[in-house]
Coordinates of C-alpha atoms in Angstrom, one line a residue:
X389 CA 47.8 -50.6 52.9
X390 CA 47.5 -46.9 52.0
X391 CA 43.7 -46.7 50.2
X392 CA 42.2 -43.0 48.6
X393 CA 38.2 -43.2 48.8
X394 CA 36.7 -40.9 45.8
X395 CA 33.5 -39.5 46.3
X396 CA 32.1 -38.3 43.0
X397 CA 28.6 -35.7 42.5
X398 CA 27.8 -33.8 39.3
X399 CA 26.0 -30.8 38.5
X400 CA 24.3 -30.1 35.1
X401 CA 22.9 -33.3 32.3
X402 CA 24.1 -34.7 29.2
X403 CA 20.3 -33.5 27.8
X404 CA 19.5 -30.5 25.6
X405 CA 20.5 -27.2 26.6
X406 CA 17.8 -25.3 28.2
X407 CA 19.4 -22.1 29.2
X408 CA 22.2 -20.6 28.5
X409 CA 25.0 -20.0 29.8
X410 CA 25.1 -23.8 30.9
X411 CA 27.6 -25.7 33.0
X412 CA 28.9 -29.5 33.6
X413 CA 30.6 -29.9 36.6
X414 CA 31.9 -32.9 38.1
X415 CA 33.4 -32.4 41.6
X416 CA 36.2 -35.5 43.2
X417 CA 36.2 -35.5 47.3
X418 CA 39.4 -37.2 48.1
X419 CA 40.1 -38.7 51.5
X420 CA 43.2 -40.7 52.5
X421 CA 41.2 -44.0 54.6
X422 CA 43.9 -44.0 57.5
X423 CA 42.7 -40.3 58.1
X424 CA 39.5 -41.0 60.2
X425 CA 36.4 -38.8 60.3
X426 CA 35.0 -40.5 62.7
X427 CA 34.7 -37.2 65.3
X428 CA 33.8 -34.8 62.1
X429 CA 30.5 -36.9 61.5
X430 CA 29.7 -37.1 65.0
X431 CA 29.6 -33.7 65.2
X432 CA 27.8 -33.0 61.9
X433 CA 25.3 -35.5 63.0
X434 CA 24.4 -34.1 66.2
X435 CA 24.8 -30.4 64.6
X436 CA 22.0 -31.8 62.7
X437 CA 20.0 -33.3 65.4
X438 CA 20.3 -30.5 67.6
X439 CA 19.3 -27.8 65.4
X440 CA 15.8 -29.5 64.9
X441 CA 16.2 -31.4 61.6
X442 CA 15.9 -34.8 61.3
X443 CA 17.4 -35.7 57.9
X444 CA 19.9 -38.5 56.3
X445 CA 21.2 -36.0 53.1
X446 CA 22.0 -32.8 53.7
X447 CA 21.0 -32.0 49.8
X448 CA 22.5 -28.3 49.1
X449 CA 20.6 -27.3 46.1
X450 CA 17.3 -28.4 47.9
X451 CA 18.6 -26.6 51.3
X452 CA 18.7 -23.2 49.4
X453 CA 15.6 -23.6 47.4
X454 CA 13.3 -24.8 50.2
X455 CA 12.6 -27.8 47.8
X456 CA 11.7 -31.6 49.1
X457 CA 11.7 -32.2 53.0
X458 CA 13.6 -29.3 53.2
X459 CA 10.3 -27.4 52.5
X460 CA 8.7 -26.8 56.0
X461 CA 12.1 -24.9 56.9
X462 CA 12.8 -21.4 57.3
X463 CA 15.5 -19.6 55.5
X464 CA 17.4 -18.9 58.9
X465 CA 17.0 -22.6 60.0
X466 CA 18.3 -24.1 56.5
X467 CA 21.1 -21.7 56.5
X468 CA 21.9 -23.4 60.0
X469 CA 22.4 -26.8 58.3
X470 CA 24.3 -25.7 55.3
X471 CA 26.9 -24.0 57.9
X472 CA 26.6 -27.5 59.7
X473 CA 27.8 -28.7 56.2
X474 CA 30.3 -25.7 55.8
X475 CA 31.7 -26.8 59.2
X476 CA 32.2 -30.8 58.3
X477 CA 33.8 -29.9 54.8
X478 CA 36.5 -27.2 56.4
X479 CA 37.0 -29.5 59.4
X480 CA 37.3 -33.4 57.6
X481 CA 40.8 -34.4 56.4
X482 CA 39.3 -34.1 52.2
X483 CA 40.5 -32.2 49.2
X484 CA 39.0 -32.2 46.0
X485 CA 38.9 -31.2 42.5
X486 CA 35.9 -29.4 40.5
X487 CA 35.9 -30.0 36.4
X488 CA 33.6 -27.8 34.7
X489 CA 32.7 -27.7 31.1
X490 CA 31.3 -25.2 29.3
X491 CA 28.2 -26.4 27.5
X492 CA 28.7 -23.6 24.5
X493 CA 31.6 -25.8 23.3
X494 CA 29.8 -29.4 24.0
X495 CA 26.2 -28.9 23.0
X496 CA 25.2 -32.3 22.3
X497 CA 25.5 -35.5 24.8
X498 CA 28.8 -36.9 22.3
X499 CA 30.5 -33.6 22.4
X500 CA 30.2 -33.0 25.7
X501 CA 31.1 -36.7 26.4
X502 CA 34.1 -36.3 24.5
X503 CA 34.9 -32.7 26.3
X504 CA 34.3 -34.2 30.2
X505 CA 36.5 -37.0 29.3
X506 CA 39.5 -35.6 27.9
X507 CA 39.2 -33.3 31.3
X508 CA 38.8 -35.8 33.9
X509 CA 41.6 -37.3 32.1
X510 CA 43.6 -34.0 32.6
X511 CA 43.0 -33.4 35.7
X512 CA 43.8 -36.4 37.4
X513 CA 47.5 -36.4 35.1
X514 CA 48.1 -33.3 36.8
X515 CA 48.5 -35.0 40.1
X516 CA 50.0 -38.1 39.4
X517 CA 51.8 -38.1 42.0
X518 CA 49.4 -38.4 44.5
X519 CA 47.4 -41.0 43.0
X520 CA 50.1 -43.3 42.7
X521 CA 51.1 -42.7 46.2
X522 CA 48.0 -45.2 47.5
X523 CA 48.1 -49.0 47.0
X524 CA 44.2 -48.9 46.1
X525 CA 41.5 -46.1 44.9
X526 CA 38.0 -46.8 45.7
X527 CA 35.5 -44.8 43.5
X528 CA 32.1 -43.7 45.1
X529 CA 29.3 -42.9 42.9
X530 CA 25.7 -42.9 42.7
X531 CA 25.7 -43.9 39.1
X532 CA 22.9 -41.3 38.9
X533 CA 24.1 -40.4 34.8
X534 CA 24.8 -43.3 33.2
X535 CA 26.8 -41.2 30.5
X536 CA 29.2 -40.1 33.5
X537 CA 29.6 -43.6 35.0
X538 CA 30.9 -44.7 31.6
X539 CA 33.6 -41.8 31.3
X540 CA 34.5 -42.4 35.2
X541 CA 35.4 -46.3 34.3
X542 CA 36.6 -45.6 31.1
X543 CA 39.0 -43.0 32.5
X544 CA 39.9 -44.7 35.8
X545 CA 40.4 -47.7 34.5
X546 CA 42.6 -46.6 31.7
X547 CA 44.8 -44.9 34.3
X548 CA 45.4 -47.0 37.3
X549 CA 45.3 -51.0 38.2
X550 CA 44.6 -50.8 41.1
X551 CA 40.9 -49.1 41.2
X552 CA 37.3 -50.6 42.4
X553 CA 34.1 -48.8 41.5
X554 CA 31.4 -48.9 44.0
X555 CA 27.3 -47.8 44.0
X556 CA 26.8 -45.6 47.2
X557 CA 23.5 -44.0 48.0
X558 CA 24.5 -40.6 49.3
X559 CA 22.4 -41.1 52.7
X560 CA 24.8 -43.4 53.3
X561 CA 27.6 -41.7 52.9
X562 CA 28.6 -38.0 54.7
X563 CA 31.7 -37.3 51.9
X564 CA 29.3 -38.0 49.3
X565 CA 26.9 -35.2 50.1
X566 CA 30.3 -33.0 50.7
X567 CA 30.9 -33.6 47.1
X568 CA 27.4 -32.4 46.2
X569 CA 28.0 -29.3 48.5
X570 CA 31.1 -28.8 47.0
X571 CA 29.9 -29.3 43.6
X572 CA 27.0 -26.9 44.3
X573 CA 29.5 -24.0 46.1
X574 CA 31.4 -24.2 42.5
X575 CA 28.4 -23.8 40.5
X576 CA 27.4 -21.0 42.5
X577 CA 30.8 -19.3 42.2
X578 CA 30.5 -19.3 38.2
X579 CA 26.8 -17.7 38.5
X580 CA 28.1 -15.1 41.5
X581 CA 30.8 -14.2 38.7
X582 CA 28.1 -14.1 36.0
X583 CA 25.9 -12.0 37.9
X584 CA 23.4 -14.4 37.8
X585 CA 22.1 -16.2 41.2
X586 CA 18.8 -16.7 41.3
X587 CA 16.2 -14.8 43.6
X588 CA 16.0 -18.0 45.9
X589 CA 20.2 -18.2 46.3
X590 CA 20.0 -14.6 47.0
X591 CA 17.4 -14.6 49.5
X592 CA 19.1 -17.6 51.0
X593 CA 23.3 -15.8 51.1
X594 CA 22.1 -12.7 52.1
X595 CA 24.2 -11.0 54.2
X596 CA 26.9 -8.8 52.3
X597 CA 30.2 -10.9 50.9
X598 CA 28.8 -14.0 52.6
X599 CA 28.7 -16.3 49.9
X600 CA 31.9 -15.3 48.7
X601 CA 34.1 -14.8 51.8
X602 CA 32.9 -17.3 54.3
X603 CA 31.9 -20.1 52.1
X604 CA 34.1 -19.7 48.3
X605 CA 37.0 -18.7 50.1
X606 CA 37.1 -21.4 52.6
X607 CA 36.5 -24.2 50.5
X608 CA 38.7 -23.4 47.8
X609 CA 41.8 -24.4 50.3
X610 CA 40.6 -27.6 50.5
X611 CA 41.4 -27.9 46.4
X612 CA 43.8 -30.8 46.0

């Protein structure tokens, strides 16, 4: 049996609009179960270990703002993990797809409902191909929004037969927290081409090009 593993993470709320501009984005981490990643998460986990930190989630946003347990860390030793992260993401057998709405043109929670659906709904029509090349599609989320979790079953289920949804905490689960670095690398490629990172993402990507070159770059081949 041929069986695609989903690993959903989202950036941005269905709430008011605090700032603007303001983004949705919903990133998908596809990976193909008969292609292992056994030896990628070794080697990610004793990355980790070795380099001194002793966490379960590699949280990006968090790693680059010196937020949570991620406080007591020095910029040079957090930018160590997120390479450690870099390193699985470019190495693992995954592709994904990012959807991003604008929240200018979905300003309340049934707008932008209406918007994320129609583009999940898109984007996965696009490549129908490949979805209908497994026998099963397991989908992994933390059910975190539950606006999102009813769009993601809604949408799924409307398209294939042959789907299961499943809770997953993301310290349980290494692709998760790739979809959340992924997710995060998007959002940071919008803001780079805003001109509008923030004094803490700045300080963190600081040598020249870096954030564009060695991170952007790479992980936009892994787009499905």
């Amino acid at each position: 049996m041929k069986e695609l593993s989903i690993f959903i993470d989202e950036s941005g709320d269905f709430g008011e609009i605090k700032e603007r501009p303001a983004y949705y984005l919903v990133t998908f981490v596809f990976h193909n179960q008969n292609d292992g990643i056994g030896r990628q998460v070794s080697m990610l986990e004793e990355g980790v270990k070795n380099a001194g930190f002793d966490v379960e989630y590699i949280h990006t946003g968090p790693v680059i703002r010196r937020e949570e347990v991620f406080e007591k860390y020095s910029v040079d030793e957090r930018r160590k993990l997120l390479y450690r992260m870099l390193n699985f993401v470019n190495s693992s057998p995954i592709s994904y797809l990012t959807v991003v709405i604008d929240r200018k043109e979905a300003a309340d929670k049934v707008a932008l409902s209406g918007r994320l659906a129609k583009a999940i709904h898109m984007a996965i029509s696009a490549h129908q191909d490949f979805f209908m090349s497994f026998d099963k599609i397991i989908v992994y989320y933390d059910n975190g929004q539950n606006e999102l979790s009813a769009i993601l079953n809604a949408v799924f289920s409307i398209q294939f037969s042959n789907v299961e949804f499943r809770k997953a905490a993301p310290q349980k689960y290494r692709l998760l927290q790739a979809a959340d670095f992924i997710c995060s690398m998007d959002l940071l490629r919008i803001k780079r081409d805003e001109k509008r990172l923030s004094k803490s993402e700045e300080k963190f990507f600081y040598k020249p090009q870096e954030l564009k070159k060695t991170f952007l770059k790479s992980i936009e081949k892994k787009k499905l």
